[in-house]
CSV table of C-alpha atoms in Angstrom, one decimal:
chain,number,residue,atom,x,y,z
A,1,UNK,CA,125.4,-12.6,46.2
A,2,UNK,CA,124.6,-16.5,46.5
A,3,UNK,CA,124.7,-16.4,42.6
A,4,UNK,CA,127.9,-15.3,42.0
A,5,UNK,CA,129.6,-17.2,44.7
A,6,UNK,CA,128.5,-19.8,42.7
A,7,UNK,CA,129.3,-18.8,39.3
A,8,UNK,CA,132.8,-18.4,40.8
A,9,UNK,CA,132.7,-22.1,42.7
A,10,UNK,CA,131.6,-23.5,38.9
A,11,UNK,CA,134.2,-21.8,37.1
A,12,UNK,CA,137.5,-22.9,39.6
A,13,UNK,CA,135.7,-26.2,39.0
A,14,UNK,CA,136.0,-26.3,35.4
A,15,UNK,CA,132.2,-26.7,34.7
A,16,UNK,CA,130.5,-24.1,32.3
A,17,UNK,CA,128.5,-21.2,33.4
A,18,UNK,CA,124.5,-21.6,32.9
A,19,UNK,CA,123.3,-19.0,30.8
A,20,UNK,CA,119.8,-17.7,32.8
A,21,UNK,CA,117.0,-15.9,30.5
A,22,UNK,CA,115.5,-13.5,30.9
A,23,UNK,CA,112.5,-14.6,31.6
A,24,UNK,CA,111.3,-15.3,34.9
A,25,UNK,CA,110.5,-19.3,35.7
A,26,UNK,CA,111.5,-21.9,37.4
A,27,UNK,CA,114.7,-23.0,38.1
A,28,UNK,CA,117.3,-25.0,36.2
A,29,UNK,CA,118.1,-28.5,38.0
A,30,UNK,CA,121.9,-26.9,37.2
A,31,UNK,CA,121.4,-24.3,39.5
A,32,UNK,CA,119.7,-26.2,42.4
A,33,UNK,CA,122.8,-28.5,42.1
A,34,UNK,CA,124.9,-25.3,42.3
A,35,UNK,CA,123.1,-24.4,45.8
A,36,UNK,CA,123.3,-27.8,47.3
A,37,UNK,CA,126.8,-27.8,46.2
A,38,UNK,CA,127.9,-23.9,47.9
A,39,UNK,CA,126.3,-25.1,51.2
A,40,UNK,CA,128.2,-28.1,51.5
A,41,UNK,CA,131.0,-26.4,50.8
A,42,UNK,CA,130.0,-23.4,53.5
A,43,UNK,CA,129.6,-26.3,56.1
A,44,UNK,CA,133.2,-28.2,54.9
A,45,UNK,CA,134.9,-24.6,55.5
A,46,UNK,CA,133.1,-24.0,58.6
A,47,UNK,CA,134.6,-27.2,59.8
A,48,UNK,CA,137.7,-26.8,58.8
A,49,UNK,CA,137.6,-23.3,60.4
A,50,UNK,CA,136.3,-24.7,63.9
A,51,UNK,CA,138.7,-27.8,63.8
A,52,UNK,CA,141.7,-24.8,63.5
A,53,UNK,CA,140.6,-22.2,65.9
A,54,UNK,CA,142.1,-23.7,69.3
A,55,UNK,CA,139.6,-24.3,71.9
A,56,UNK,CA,140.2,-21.4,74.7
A,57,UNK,CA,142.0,-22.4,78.0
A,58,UNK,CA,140.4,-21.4,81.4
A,59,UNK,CA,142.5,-19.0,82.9
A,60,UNK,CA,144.1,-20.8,85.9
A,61,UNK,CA,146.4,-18.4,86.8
A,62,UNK,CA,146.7,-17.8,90.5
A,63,UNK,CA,146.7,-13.9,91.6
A,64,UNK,CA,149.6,-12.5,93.0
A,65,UNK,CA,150.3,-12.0,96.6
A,66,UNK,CA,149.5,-8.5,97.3
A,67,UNK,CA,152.9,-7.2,98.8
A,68,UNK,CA,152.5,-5.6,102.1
A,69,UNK,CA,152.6,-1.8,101.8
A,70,UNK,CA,155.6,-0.1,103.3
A,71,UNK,CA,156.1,3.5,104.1
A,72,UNK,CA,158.3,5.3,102.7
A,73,UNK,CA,161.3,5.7,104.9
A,74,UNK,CA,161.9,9.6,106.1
A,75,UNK,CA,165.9,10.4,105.4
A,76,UNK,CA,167.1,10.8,109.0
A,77,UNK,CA,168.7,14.4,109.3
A,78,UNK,CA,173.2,14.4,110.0
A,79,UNK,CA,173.4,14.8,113.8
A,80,UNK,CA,175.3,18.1,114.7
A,81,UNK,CA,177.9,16.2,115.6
A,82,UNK,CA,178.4,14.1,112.8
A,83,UNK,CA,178.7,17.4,110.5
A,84,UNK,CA,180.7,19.2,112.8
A,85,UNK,CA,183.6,16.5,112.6
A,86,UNK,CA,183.2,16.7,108.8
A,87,UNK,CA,183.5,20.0,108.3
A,88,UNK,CA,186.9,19.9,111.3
A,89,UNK,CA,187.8,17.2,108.8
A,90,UNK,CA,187.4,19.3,105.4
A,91,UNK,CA,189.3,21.9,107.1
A,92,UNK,CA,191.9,19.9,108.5
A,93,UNK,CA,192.5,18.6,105.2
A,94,UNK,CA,192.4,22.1,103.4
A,95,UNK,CA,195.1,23.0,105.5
A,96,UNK,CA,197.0,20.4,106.0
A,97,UNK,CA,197.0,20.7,101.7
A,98,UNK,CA,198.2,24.2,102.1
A,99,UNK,CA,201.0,23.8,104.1
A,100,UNK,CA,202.5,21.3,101.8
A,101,UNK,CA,201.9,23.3,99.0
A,102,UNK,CA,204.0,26.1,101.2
A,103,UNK,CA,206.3,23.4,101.7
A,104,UNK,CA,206.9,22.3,98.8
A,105,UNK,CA,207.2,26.2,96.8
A,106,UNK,CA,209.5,27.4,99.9
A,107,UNK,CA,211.9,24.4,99.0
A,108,UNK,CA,211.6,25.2,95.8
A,109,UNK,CA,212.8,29.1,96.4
A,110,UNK,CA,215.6,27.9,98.4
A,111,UNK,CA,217.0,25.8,95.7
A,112,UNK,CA,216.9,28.9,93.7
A,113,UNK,CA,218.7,31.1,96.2
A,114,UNK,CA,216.5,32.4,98.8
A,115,UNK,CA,217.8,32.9,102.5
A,116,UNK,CA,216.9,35.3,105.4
A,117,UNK,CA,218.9,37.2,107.7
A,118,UNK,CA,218.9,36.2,111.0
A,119,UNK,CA,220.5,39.0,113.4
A,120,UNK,CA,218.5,39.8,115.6
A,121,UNK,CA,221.1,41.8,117.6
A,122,UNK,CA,221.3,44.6,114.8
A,123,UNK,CA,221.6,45.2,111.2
A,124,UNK,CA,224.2,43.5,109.4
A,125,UNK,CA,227.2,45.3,107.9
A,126,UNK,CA,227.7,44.4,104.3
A,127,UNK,CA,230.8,44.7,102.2
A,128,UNK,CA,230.5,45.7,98.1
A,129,UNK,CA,233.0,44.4,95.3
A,130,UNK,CA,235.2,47.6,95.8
A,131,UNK,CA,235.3,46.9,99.9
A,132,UNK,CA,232.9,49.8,100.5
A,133,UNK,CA,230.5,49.6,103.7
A,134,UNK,CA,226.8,49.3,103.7
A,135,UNK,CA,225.3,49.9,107.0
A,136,UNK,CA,221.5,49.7,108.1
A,137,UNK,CA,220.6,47.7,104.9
A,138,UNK,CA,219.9,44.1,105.9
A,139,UNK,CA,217.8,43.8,109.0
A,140,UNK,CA,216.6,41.0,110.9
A,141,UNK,CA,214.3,39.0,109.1
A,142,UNK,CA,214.9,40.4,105.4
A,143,UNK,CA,214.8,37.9,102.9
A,144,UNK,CA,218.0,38.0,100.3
A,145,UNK,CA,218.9,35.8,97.2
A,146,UNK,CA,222.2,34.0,97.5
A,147,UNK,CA,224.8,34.1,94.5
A,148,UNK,CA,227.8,33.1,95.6
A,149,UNK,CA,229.8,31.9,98.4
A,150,UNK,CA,233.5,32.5,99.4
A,151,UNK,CA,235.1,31.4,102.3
A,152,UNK,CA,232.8,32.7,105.5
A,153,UNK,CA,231.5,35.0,103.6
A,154,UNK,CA,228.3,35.0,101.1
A,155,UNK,CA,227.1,37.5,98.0
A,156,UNK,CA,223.8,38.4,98.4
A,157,UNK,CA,221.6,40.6,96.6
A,158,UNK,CA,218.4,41.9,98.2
A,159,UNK,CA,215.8,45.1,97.9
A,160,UNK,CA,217.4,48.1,97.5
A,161,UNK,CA,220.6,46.5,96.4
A,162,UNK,CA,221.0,44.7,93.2
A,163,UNK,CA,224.8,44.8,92.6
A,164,UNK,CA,225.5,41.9,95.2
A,165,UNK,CA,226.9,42.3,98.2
A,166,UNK,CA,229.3,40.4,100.6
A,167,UNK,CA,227.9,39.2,104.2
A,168,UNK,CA,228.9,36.8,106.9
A,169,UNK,CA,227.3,33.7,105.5
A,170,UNK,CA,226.8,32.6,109.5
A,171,UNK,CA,223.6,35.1,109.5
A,172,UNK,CA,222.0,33.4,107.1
A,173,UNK,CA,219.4,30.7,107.2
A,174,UNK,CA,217.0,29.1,105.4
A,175,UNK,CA,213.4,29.4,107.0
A,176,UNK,CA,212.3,32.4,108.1
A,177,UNK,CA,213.4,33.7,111.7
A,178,UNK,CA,210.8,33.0,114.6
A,179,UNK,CA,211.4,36.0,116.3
A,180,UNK,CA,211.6,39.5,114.9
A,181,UNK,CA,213.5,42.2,115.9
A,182,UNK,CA,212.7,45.5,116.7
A,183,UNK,CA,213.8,48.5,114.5
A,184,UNK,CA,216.3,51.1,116.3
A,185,UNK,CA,213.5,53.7,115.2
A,186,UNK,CA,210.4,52.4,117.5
A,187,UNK,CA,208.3,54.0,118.8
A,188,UNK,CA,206.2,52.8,122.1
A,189,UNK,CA,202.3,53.7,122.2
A,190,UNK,CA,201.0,55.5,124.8
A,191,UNK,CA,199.8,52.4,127.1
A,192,UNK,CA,196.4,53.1,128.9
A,193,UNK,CA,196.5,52.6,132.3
A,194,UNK,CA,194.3,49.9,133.6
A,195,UNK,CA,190.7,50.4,134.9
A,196,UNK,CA,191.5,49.4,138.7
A,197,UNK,CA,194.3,52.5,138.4
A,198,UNK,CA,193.9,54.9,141.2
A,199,UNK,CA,194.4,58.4,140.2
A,200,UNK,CA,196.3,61.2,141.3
A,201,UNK,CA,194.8,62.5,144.3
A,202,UNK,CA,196.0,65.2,146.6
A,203,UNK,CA,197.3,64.6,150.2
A,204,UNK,CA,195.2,65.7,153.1
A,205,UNK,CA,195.6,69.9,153.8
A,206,UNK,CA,196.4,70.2,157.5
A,207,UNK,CA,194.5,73.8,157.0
A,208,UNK,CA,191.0,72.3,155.8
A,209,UNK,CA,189.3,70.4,159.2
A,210,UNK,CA,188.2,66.6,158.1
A,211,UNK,CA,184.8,67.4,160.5
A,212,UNK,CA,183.6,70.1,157.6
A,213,UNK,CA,183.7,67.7,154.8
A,214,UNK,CA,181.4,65.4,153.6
A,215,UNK,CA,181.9,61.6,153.8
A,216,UNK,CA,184.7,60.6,150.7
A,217,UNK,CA,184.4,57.9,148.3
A,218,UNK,CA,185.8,54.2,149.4
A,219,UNK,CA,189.7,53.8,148.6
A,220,UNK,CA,188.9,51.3,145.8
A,221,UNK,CA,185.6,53.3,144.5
A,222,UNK,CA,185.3,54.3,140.9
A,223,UNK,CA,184.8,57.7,141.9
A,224,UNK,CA,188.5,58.0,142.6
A,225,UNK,CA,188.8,57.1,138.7
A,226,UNK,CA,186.0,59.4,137.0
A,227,UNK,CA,187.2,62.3,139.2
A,228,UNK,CA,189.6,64.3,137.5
A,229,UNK,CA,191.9,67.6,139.1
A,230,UNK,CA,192.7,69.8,136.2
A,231,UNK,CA,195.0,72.3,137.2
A,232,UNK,CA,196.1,74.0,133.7
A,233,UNK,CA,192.4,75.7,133.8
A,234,UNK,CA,192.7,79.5,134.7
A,235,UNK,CA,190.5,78.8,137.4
A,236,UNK,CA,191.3,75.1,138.8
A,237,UNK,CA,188.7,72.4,139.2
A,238,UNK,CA,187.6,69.1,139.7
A,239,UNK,CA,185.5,67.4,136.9
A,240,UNK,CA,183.7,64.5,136.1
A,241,UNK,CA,181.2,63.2,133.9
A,242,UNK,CA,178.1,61.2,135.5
A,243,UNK,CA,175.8,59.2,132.5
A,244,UNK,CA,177.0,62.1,130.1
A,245,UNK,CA,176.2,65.3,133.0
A,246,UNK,CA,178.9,67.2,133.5
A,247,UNK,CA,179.7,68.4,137.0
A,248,UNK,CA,182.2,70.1,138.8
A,249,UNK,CA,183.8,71.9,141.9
A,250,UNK,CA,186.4,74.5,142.0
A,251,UNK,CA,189.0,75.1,143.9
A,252,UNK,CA,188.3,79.0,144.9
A,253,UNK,CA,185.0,77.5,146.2
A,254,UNK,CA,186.5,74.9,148.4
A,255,UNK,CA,189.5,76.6,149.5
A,256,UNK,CA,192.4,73.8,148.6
A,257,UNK,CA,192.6,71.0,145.8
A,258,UNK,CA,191.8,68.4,148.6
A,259,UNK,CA,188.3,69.7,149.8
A,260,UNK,CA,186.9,70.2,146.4
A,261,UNK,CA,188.0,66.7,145.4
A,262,UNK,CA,186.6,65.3,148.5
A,263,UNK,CA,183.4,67.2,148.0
A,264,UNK,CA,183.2,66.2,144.1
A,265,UNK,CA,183.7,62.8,145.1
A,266,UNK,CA,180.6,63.1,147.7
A,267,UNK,CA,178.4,64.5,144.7
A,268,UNK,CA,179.5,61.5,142.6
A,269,UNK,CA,177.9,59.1,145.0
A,270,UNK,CA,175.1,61.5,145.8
A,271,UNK,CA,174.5,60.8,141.9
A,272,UNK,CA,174.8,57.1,142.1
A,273,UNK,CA,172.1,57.2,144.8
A,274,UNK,CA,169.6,58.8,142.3
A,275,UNK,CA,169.8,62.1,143.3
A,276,UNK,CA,168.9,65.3,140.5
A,277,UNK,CA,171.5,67.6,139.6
A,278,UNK,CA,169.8,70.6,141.2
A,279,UNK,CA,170.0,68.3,145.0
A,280,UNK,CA,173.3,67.6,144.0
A,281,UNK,CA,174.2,71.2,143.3
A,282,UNK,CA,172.1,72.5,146.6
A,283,UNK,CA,174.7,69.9,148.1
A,284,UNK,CA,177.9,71.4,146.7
A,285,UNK,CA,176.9,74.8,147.6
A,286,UNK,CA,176.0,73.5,151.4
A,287,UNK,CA,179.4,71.7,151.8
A,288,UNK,CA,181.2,75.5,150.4
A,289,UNK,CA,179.2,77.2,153.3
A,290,UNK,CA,180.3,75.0,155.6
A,291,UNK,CA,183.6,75.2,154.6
A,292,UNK,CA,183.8,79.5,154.6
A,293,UNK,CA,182.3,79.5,158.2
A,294,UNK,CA,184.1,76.9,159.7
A,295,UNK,CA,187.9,78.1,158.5
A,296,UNK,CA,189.7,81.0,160.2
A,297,UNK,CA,189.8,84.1,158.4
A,298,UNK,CA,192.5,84.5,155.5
A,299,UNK,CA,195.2,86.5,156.5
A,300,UNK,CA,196.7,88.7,153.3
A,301,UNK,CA,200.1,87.6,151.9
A,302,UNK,CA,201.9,90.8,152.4
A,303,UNK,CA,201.5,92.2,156.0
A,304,UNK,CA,201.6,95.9,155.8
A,305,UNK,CA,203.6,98.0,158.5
A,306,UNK,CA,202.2,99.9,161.1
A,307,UNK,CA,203.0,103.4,160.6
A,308,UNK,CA,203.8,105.2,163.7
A,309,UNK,CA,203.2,108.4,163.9
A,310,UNK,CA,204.0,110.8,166.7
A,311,UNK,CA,201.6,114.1,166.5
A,312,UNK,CA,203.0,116.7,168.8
A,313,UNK,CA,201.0,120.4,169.4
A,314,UNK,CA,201.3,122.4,167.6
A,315,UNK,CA,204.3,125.5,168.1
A,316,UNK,CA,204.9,128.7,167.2
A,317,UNK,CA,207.9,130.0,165.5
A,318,UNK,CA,208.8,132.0,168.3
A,319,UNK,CA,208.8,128.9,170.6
A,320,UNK,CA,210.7,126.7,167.7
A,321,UNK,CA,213.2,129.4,167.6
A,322,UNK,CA,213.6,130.5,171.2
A,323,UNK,CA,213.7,126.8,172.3
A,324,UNK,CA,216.6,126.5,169.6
């Protein structure tokens, strides 16, 4: 490798290449200056190479100041409050949108015609083109389409009635009546009577003696409520229903409508106090007894006449005819 490095050095240089034999010997002088020449030239480049390279720098740079570690901070949760009033706020604003878009389409309809009727006294009386009558059309609160107007009196068309006709243009407004009226044709509902109610109850019988029945219900007692007289039943009774049980007293049994709601009114608290249906009937049954022994005997409706009959003895036909 030496060699040719220094064939190549000779050549740049301009200076002929020794020829070497074959033969092995010594040396040339040639070629020892060639050797002494490459290693001077190694050592110039070497030089030159160490005089380039920069000479490295101590590293004087100073660390950096650790940064103090800090948690990361937990995102605190909206208070109740806070996202209560936001969502009174969303809403507020929702509706508040709404009503101006109803604002702004009703005003919109009214340019174009719209009006209501506002009679609340009755249905309006309208006139056609040929002077004809049209009763019970327009009622309060309708809404109509205006078309023309003449004098006090406005053309109006509405459902039911497209030709147009003529109407008091004082019974028409704008916005939409507050109050409605009710139709000729209504109906009330039945209206329940209120809890506290007292029901029908039957007035004391002079013929039944308050000693044979048991102690009644207190005035304002629910008992007075739940017991009911049904008198349409072929046989007439007193019912009631206690925690789904039915239960009941006649009025055979008792004698009159009063004792056998006193005495169903008995077994309704008799119930309340925990009492079984077969005490409760024992009861009833007790309370009849009583009744039956205590009260005078029932006189029939139809007293019967006494017949009086005269028996006389017998005769003979000879007395008959001699006393004739």
């Amino acid at each position: 490798m030496d060699s040719l490095l220094c064939k190549l050095s000779v050549v740049r240089a301009g200076r002929r290449v020794p020829e070497f034999s074959s033969a092995l010997g010594e040396p040339l002088e040639e070629d020892e200056q060639d050797v002494g020449t490459l290693a001077s030239c190694r050592s110039n480049c070497q030089a030159a190479l160490d005089r380039c390279q920069p000479e490295p720098e101590e590293s004087t740079a100073t660390p950096c100041p650790e940064e103090p570690s800090v948690a990361p901070r937990a995102r605190e949760p909206l208070a109740l409050d806070d996202g209560d009033e936001m969502e009174a706020s969303h809403r507020a604003s929702a509706q508040a949108a709404a009503e101006a878009a109803y604002r702004q389409r009703h005003a919109l309809l009214v340019e174009k015609g719209l009006r209501y009727v506002n009679a609340p006294s009755g249905p309006v009386t309208a006139l056609t083109d040929g002077c004809v009558e049209v009763k019970g059309r327009l009622q309060h609160g309708m809404p109509v389409r205006l078309l023309a107007v003449s004098g006090s009196h406005s053309k109006v068309i509405h459902e039911g009635q497209l030709d147009g006709v003529w109407i008091p243009s004082k019974v028409l407004v704008t916005a939409p009546p507050s109050r409605l009226a009710k139709s000729n044709q209504f109906s009330r509902q039945r209206v329940l009577p209120p809890a506290t109610a007292q029901a029908c109850r039957a007035p004391p019988d002079e013929q039944v003696d308050p000693a044979l029945l048991p102690a009644d219900a207190p005035p304002d007692h629910t008992a007075h409520i739940r017991v009911r007289y049904n008198g349409t039943h072929m046989n007439p009774l007193v019912s009631f229903r206690f925690d789904g049980m039915p239960f009941q007293t006649t009025v055979a049994a008792a004698g009159s409508r009063y004792a056998a709601e006193v005495i169903a009114r008995a077994c309704w608290l008799r119930f309340e106090k925990g009492w079984s249906k077969d005490d409760v009937l024992r009861f009833r049954n007790d309370c009849y007894d009583q009744l039956s022994r205590g009260s005078p005997a029932k006189r029939p409706r139809v007293e019967r006449p006494e017949a009086m009959e005269v028996m006389s003895p017998a005769s003979s036909p000879e007395e008959s005819g001699a006393g004739a």
